[in-house]
XYZ file of C-alpha atoms in Angstrom:
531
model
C 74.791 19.819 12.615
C 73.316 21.223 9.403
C 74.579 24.812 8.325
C 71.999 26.819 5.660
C 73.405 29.985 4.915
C 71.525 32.907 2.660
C 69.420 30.671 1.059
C 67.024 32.012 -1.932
C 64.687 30.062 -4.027
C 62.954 31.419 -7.208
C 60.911 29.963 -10.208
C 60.766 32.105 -12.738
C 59.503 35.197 -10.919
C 58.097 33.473 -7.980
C 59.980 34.220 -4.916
C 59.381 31.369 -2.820
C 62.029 32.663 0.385
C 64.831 34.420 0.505
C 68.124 35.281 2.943
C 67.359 32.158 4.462
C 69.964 31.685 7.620
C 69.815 29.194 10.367
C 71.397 26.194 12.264
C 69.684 22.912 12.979
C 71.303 21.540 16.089
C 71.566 17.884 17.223
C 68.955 16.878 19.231
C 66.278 18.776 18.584
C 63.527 18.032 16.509
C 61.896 20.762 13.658
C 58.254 20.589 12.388
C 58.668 22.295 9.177
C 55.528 23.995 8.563
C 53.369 26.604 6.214
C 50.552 27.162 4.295
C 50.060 24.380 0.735
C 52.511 26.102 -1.756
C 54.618 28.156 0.726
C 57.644 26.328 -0.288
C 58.038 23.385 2.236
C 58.677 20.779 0.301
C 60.964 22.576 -1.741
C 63.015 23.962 1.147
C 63.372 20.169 2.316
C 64.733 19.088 -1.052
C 67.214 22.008 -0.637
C 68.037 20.639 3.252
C 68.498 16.952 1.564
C 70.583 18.184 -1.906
C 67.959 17.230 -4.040
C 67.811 20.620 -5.614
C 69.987 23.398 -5.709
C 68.758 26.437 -4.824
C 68.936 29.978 -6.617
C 71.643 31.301 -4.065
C 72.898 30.260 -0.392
C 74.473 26.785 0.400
C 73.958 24.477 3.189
C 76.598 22.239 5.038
C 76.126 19.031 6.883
C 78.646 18.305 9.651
C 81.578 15.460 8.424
C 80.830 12.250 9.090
C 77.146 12.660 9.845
C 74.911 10.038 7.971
C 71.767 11.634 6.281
C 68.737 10.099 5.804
C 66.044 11.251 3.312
C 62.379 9.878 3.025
C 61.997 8.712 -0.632
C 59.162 9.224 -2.290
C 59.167 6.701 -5.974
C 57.200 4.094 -4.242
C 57.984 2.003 -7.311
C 61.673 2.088 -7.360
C 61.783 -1.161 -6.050
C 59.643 -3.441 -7.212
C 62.159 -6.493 -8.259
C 63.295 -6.221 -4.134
C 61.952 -8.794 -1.709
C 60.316 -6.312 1.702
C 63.381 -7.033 3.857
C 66.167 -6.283 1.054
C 64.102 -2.687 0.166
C 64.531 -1.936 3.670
C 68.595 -3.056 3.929
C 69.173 -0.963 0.744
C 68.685 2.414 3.208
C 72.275 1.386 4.314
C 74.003 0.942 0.971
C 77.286 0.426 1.876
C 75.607 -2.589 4.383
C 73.624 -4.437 1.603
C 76.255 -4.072 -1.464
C 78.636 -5.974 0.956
C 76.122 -8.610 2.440
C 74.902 -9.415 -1.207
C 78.801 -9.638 -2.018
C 79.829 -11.937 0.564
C 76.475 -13.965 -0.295
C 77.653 -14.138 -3.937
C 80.993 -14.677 -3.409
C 80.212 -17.886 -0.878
C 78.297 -19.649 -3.409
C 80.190 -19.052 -6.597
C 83.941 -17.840 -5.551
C 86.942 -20.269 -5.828
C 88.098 -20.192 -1.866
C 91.506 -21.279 -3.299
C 91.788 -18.106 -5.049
C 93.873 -15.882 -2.542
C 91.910 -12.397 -4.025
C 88.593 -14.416 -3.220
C 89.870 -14.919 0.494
C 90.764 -11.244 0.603
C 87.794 -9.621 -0.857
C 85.866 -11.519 1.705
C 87.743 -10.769 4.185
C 87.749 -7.000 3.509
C 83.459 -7.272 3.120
C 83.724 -8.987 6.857
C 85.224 -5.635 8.110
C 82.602 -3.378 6.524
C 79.353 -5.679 7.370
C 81.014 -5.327 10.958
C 81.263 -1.368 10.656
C 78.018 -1.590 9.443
C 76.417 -4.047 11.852
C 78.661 -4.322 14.993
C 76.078 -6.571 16.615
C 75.221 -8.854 13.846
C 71.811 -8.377 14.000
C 70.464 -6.105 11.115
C 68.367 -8.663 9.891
C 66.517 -8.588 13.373
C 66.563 -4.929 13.462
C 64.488 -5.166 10.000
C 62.183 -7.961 11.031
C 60.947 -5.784 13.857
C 60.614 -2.903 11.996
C 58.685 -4.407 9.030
C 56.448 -6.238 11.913
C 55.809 -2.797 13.739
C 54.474 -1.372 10.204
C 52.232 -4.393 9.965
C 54.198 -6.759 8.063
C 54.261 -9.992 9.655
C 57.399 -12.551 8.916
C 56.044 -14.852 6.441
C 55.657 -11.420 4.165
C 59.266 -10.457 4.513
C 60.706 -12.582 1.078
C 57.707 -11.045 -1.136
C 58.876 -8.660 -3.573
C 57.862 -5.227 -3.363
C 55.579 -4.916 -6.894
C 53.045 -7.569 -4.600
C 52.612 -4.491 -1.809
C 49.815 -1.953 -2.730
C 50.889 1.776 -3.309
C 50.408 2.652 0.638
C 52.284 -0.120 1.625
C 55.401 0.595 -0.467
C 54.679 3.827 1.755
C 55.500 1.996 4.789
C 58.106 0.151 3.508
C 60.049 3.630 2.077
C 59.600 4.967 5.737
C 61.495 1.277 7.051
C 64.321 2.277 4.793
C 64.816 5.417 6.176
C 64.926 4.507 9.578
C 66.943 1.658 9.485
C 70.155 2.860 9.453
C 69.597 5.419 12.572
C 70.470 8.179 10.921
C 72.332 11.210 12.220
C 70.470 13.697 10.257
C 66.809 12.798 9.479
C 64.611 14.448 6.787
C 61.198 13.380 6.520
C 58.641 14.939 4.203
C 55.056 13.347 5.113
C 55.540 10.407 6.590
C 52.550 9.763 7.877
C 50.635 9.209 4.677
C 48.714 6.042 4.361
C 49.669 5.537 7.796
C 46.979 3.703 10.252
C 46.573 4.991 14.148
C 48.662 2.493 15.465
C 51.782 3.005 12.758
C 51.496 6.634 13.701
C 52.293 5.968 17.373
C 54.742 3.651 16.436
C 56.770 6.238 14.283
C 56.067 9.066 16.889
C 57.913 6.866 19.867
C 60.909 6.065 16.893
C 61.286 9.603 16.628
C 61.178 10.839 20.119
C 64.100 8.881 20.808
C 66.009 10.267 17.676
C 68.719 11.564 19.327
C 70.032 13.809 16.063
C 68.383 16.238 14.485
C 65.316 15.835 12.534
C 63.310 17.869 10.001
C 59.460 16.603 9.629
C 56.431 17.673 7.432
C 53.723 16.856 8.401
C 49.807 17.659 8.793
C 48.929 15.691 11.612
C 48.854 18.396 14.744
C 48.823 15.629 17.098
C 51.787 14.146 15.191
C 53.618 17.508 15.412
C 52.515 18.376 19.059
C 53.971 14.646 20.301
C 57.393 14.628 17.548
C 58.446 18.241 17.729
C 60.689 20.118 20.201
C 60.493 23.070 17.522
C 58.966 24.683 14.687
C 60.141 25.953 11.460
C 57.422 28.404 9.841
C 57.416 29.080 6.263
C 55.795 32.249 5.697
C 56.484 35.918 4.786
C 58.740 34.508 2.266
C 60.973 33.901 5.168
C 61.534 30.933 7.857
C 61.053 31.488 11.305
C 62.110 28.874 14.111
C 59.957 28.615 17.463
C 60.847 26.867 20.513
C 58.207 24.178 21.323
C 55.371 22.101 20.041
C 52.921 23.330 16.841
C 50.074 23.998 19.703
C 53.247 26.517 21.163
C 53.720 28.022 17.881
C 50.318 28.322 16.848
C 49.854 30.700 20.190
C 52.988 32.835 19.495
C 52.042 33.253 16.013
C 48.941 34.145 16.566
C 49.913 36.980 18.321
C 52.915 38.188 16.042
C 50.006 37.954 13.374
C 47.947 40.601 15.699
C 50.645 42.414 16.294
C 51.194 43.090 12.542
C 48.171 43.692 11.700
C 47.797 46.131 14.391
C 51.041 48.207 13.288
C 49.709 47.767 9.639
C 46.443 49.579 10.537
C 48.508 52.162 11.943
C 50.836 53.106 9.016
C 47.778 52.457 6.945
C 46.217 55.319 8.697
C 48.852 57.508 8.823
C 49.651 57.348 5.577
C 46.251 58.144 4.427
C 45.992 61.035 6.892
C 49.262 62.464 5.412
C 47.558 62.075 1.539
C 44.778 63.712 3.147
C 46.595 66.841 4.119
C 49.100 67.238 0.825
C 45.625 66.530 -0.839
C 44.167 69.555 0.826
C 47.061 72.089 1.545
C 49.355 71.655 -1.135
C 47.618 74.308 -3.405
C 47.947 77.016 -0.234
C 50.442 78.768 -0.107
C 50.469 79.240 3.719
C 50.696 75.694 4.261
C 52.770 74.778 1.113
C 55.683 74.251 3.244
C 53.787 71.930 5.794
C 52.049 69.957 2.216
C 56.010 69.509 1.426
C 57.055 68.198 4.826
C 54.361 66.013 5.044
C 55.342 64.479 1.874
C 58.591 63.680 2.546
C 57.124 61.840 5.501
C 54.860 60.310 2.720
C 57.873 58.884 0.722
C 59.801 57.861 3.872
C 56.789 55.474 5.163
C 57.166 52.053 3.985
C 54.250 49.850 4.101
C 55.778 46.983 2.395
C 57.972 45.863 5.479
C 54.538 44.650 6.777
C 53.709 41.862 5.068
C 50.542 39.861 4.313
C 50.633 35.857 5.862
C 50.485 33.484 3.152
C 47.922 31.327 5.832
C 44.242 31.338 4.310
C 41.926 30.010 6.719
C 38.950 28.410 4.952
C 35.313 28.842 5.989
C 33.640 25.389 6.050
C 30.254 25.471 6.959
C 27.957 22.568 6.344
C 24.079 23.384 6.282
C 21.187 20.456 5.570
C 18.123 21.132 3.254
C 15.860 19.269 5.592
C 15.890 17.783 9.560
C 16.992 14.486 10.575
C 14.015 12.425 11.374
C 14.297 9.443 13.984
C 15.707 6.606 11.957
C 18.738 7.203 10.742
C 20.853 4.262 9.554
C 20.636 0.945 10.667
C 23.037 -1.890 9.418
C 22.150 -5.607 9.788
C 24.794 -8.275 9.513
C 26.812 -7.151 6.483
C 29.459 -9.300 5.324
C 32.020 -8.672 2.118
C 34.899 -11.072 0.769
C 36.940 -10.640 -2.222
C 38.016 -13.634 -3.989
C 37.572 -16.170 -0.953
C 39.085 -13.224 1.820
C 36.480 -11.922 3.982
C 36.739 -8.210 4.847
C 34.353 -8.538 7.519
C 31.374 -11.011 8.480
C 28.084 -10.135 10.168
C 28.562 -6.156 11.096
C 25.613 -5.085 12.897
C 25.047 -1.060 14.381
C 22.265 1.170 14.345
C 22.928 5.448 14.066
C 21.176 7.351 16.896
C 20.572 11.230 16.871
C 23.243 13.665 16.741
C 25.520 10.454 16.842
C 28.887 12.086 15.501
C 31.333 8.968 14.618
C 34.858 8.285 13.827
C 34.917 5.271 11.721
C 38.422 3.820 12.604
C 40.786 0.654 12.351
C 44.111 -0.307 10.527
C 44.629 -0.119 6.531
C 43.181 -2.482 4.523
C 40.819 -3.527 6.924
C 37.332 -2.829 4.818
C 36.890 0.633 6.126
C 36.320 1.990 2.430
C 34.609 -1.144 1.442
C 31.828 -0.060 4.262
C 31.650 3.335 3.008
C 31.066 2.053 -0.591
C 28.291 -0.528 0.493
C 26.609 2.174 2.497
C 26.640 4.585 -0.307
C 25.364 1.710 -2.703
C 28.325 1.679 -4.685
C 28.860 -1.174 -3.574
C 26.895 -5.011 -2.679
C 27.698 -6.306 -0.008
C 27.114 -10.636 -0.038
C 24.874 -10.374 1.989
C 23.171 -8.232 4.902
C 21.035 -5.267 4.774
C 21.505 -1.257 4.930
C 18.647 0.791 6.214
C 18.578 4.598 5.668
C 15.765 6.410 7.451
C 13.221 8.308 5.085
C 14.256 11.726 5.773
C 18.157 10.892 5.365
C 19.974 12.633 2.584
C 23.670 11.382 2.627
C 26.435 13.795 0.940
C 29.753 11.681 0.609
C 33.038 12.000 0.448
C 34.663 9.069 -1.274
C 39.034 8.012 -0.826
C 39.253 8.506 -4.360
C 38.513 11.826 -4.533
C 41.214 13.407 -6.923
C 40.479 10.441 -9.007
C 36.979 11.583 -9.681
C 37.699 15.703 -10.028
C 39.132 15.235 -13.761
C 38.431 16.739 -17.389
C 38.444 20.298 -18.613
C 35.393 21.848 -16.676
C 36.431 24.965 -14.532
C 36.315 25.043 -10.676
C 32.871 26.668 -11.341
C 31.146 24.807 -13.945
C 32.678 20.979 -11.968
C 30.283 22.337 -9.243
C 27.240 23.317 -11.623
C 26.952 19.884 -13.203
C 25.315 18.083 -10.174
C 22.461 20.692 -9.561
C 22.047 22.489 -12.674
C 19.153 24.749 -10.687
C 22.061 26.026 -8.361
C 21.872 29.108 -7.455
C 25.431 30.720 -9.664
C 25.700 33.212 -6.800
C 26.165 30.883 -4.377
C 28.652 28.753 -6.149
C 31.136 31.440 -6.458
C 30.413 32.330 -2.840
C 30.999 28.505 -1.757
C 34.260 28.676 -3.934
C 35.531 31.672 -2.207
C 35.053 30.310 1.228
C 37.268 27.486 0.167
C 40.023 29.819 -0.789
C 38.921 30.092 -4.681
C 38.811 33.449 -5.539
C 38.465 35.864 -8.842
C 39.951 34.308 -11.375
C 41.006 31.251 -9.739
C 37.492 29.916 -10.015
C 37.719 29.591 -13.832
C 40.975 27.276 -13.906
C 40.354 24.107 -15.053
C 39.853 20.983 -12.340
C 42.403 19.022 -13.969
C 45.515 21.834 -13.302
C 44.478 20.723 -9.119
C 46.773 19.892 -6.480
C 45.322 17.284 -4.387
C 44.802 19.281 -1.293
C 42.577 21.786 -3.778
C 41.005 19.339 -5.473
C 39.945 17.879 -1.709
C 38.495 21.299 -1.160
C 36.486 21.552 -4.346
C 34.799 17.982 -3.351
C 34.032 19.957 0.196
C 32.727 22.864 -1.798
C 30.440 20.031 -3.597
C 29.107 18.712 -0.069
C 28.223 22.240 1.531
C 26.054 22.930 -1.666
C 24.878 19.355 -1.468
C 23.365 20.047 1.977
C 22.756 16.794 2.739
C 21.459 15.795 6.591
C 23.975 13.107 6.730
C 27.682 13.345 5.839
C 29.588 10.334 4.840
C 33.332 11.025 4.674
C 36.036 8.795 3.494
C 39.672 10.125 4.624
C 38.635 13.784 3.970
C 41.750 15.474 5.470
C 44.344 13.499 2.929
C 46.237 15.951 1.183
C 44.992 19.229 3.116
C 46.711 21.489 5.512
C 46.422 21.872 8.746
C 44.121 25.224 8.755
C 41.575 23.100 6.476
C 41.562 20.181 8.923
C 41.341 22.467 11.874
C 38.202 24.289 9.808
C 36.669 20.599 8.950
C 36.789 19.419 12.477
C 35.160 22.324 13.731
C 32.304 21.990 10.898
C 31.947 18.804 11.552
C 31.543 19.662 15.754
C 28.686 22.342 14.009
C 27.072 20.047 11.806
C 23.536 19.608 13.126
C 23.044 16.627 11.101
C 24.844 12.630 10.999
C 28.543 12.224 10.519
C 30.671 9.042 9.649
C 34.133 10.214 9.443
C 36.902 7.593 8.424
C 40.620 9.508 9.097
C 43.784 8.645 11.142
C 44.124 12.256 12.228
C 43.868 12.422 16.026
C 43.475 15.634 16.088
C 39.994 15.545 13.841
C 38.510 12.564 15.198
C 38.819 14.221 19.118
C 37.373 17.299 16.978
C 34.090 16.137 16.427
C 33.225 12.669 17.685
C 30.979 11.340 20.384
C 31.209 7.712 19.164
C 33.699 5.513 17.892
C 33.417 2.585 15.475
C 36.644 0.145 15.281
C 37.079 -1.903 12.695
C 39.916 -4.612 13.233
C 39.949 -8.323 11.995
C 36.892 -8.409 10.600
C 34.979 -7.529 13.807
C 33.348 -3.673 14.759
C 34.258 -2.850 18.160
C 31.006 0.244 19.097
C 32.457 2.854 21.518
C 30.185 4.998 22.873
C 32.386 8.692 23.972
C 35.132 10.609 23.005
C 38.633 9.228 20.982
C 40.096 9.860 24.654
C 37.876 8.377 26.173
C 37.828 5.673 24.167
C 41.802 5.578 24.243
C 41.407 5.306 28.055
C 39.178 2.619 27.794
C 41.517 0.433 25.739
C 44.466 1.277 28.488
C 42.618 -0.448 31.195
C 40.526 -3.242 29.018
C-alpha cells in the first residue's frame, strides 16, 4: 500500500538514514521505533509528505485515503469539539456546512441553488452512506471523555491535552486506509489508551505508530520498524519480539566486531615487528594488504544508549512514613476531591493512578507543600526526606546554566566528581555536560531532573508523570530503579508497562474518591474484571 524507495535524509552533514527501501502492506500494523534523535519522527513526516527528503520517493496506492496525526493543537480554536473532529474528512464537512448554508440563506427558486444542493447530497452520501457521521463523532468524543453537553464548545475552552484528544478524534474519524500516527498516546489517561489500542487492532489498513508505551506497542503492533544503524529494519511481531531478536543481532555484532578488532591489531602487531626484516619483509607486505582489505566500518555502533538510573537514600526510612487525613481541594466552587484519607506503610511502592484532570497533580503539589489544600492534614514521618519530580518539569529546567552547573545550584557542597559521574550515567557525556539547559529536548531535560533526584538521595521519591517525553530504554531503566529503590515511591504515569514495573500498591483516583489497592497493576486489573 505505501511504496518508499532509496530514501536518504541529511541536515547539513548529519546523516540521519540512508538507501531506505521497503513496502508497508495492508493489514499489518508497524511500531516505528529508535533511540530519541534517530530520525523517527522525521522518517514519519517523509511517510506522510510533510517533508521531502534528500533523495528516494515514496508512493501511496490510488485511491487510498491517508490519515496523519496533527500536531498544532491550536489550529482550531474558533471550531466547536464535534466540527474539529468532522474537519478530518474535508471533503464531508465543506459539503455539510454548504448544504447548511445554502438551506438557510439560498433562494430554492433559483434552479443553480436546487442543483448545487443536489450535487452536495451526492457527496455527503459518498461521504456518509449511512447518515450517521454525527453519531460516529458523538461516540468517539464520549470514548475520549467528552460527554454530549461538551460537544458545541469551541476548541480554545479545551486545555492543551485535551485538544490532544480531540486531534487524535480527527484522525480516526474518517477510517482511514493508510494511518500515520506519531505519539498518540500523549496526555492520554489508562482508560483512553485501551480505548485507542482496541480502535487500532481492528484497523484493517496499514498503520505506522510511534510510540513509547511498550505495552501500547506489544498490544497495537503486528511489526516493528527499527531506526538504527542509520538504516530501518522491519521485524515480524510485537516490540517484546523485537527487543529479543535485536538483542541478539546486537551480540552478534559485537561479537564479530571483537573479532576484526583483534585481528586487525594482531596484523599491526606483526608489520609493526617484521617489516624492518628482511626475511619476513615479504610476510610484513602480505599482511598489510590484509590490513587495508579489513573493513571495520561495516560494523557499526547502535545508536541505543541505555541509561544507568540508580537511586540511593542518605538515610533509612523510619516507621512513619506519610499519613494523609481527609484532604479536600476545589478550585473556584469545583471540588477536585473531598475527604482523601491513606496512610504509607514500609517498602509500600505505589502507582498513583486515575483519568486526566482528576487532581492527581493537585495531590502531588499539596504533599510537596506547594500547595494548601482547604482543609485536611499531611503527615511526613521524621526521618522522611522526599525528592520530587514535578509535571512541569521542562518548565522549571530554563536559563543559561550548563547541564553541570543546573545540578550544582541545589547543593553547592556536591561533590563535582560525582556530578559529572551522575551526568554520564544519564547519557551526558564530555562535552555535552557544558551545553546550556535551555538548548534541551524534553526527554533530556526529563533526565537532567532524574540526575537531580539520584544526587538528591532522598528516602522517599515523589514522581509526577516521570516517563513523559523519554524513550523506552529510560522508562525500562526507571522502572527497574524504582523496583531497586529501598526507600518510598509515589509514582503518577499512564505507562502500563512502569506501573507493573515497580508497584505493590495502587492508589485510584476517580470522581473525587481514592479507591486503595493493595497488589500488583494486574492484580489490581483482575480485581476490577470481577468487582
Amino acid at each position: 500500500m505505501v511504496n518508499v524507495r532509496n530514501i536518504t535524509m541529511r541536515f547539513g552533514a548529519q546523516l540521519l538514514f540512508e538507501d531506505i527501501s521497503i513496502t508497508l502492506d495492508e493489514g499489518k500494523r508497524y511500531g516505528l521505533i529508535g533511540a530519541n534523535g534517530a530520525g523517527k519522527s522525521t522518517f514519519m513526516k517523509i511517510l506522510s509528505k510533510e517533508l521531502e527528503p534528500t533523495s528516494g520517493h515514496i508512493s501511496v496506492d490510488e485511491g487510498l485515503r491517508v490519515g496523519t496525526l496533527k500536531q498544532d493543537q491550536y489550529a482550531y480554536e474558533e471550531y466547536s469539539l464535534k466540527d474539529a473532529v468532522l474537519i478530518g474528512n474535508k471533503r464531508l464537512f465543506d459539503a455539510q456546512k454548504e448544504k447548511e448554508y445554502l438551506y438557510e440563506n439560498g433562494d430554492f427558486e433559483d434552479e443553480k441553488v436546487n442543483e448545487r444542493l443536489a450535487e452536495l447530497e451526492i457527496i455527503c452520501a459518498e461521504e456518509d452512506p449511512t447518515y450517521e457521521s454525527d453519531i460516529a463523532i458523538e461516540k468517539i468524543l464520549e470514548s475520549l471523555g467528552f460527554p454530549a453537553s461538551t460537544h458545541d464548545n469551541l476548541m480554545k475552552t479545551l486545555t492543551s491535552a485535551e485538544k490532544f484528544k480531540i486531534l487524535l478524534a480527527q484522525v480516526l474519524f474518517p477510517k482511514p486506509d493508510v494511518l500515520f500516527l506519531d505519539e498518540p498516546t500523549n496526555n492520554l489517561d489508562l482508560e483512553a489508551i485501551s480505548w485507542l489500542e482496541e480502535q487500532l487492532k481492528r484497523h484493517s489498513g496499514t498503520l505506522v505508530v510511534i510510540s513509547h508505551d511498550r505495552h501500547f506497542l506489544n498490544e497495537v503492533c503486528t511489526h516493528i520498524l527499527d531506526v538504527d544503524f542509520r538504516k530501518i529494519r522491519e521485524f515480524t511481531g510485537t516490540y517484546d519480539d523485537w527487543y529479543i531478536a535485536s538483542n541478539l543481532i546486537q551480540k552478534q555484532f559485537e561479537m564479530e566486531r571483537d573479532k576484526k578488532l583483534k585481528e586487525k591489531e594482531d596484523l599491526e602487531n606483526f608489520i609493526r615487528r617484521f617489516s624492518a626484516n628482511a626475511s619476513k619483509a615479504r610476510q610484513a607486505t602480505s599482511r598489510q594488504k590484509q590490513l587495508e582489505k579489513l573493513d571495520i566500518s561495516d560494523i557499526q555502533t547502535s545508536s541505543r544508549r541505555d541509561p544507568s538510573i540508580v537511586f540511593k537514600k542518605k538515610r533509612d526510612i523510619g516507621n512513619e512514613i506519610l499519613e494523609v487525613r481527609n484532604l479536600s481541594k476545589s478550585y473556584e466552587e469545583m471540588s477536585v476531591f473531598k475527604d482523601l484519607n491513606f496512610r504509607v506503610e514500609k517498602e509500600d511502592k505505589i502507582a498513583l493512578i486515575g483519568a486526566n484532570g482528576v487532581g492527581k497533580s493537585t495531590l502531588c503539589q499539596i504533599l510537596m507543600e506547594e500547595l494548601k489544600p482547604d482543609s485536611g492534614e499531611v503527615f511526613w514521618g521524621a526521618t522522611i526526606e522526599p525528592s520530587y519530580f514535578p509535571q512541569n518539569s521542562t518548565e522549571m529546567i530554563e536559563g543559561e546554566l550548563s547541564l553541570f552547573e543546573w545540578l550544582q545550584q541545589f547543593d553547592k557542597k556536591q561533590d563535582l566528581d560525582e556530578i559529572r559521574k551522575c551526568l554520564g550515567r544519564m547519557l551526558f557525556s564530555g562535552e555535552e555536560q557544558k551545553k546550556s539547559v535551555l538548548s534541551l529536548s524534553g526527554g533530556e531535560k526529563h533526565r537532567i531532573m532524574l540526575s537531580k533526584m539520584m544526587l538528591q538521595r532522598g528516602n522517599f521519591l515523589l514522581l509526577d508523570e516521570p516517563n513523559n517525553h523519554l524513550d523506552l530504554e529510560a522508562i525500562i531503566a526507571l522502572g527497574e530503579a524504582l523496583y531497586k529503590f529501598d526507600g518510598g515511591v509515589i509514582c503518577v504515569t499512564h505507562d502500563r508497562e512502569l506501573i507493573g514495573a515497580f508497584a505493590n500498591r495502587i492508589l485510584s483516583l476517580n470522581d473525587g474518591v481514592l479507591e486503595d489497592f493493595k497488589g500488583s497493576y494486574e492484580e489490581y486489573l483482575e480485581f476490577k474484571q470481577k468487582a
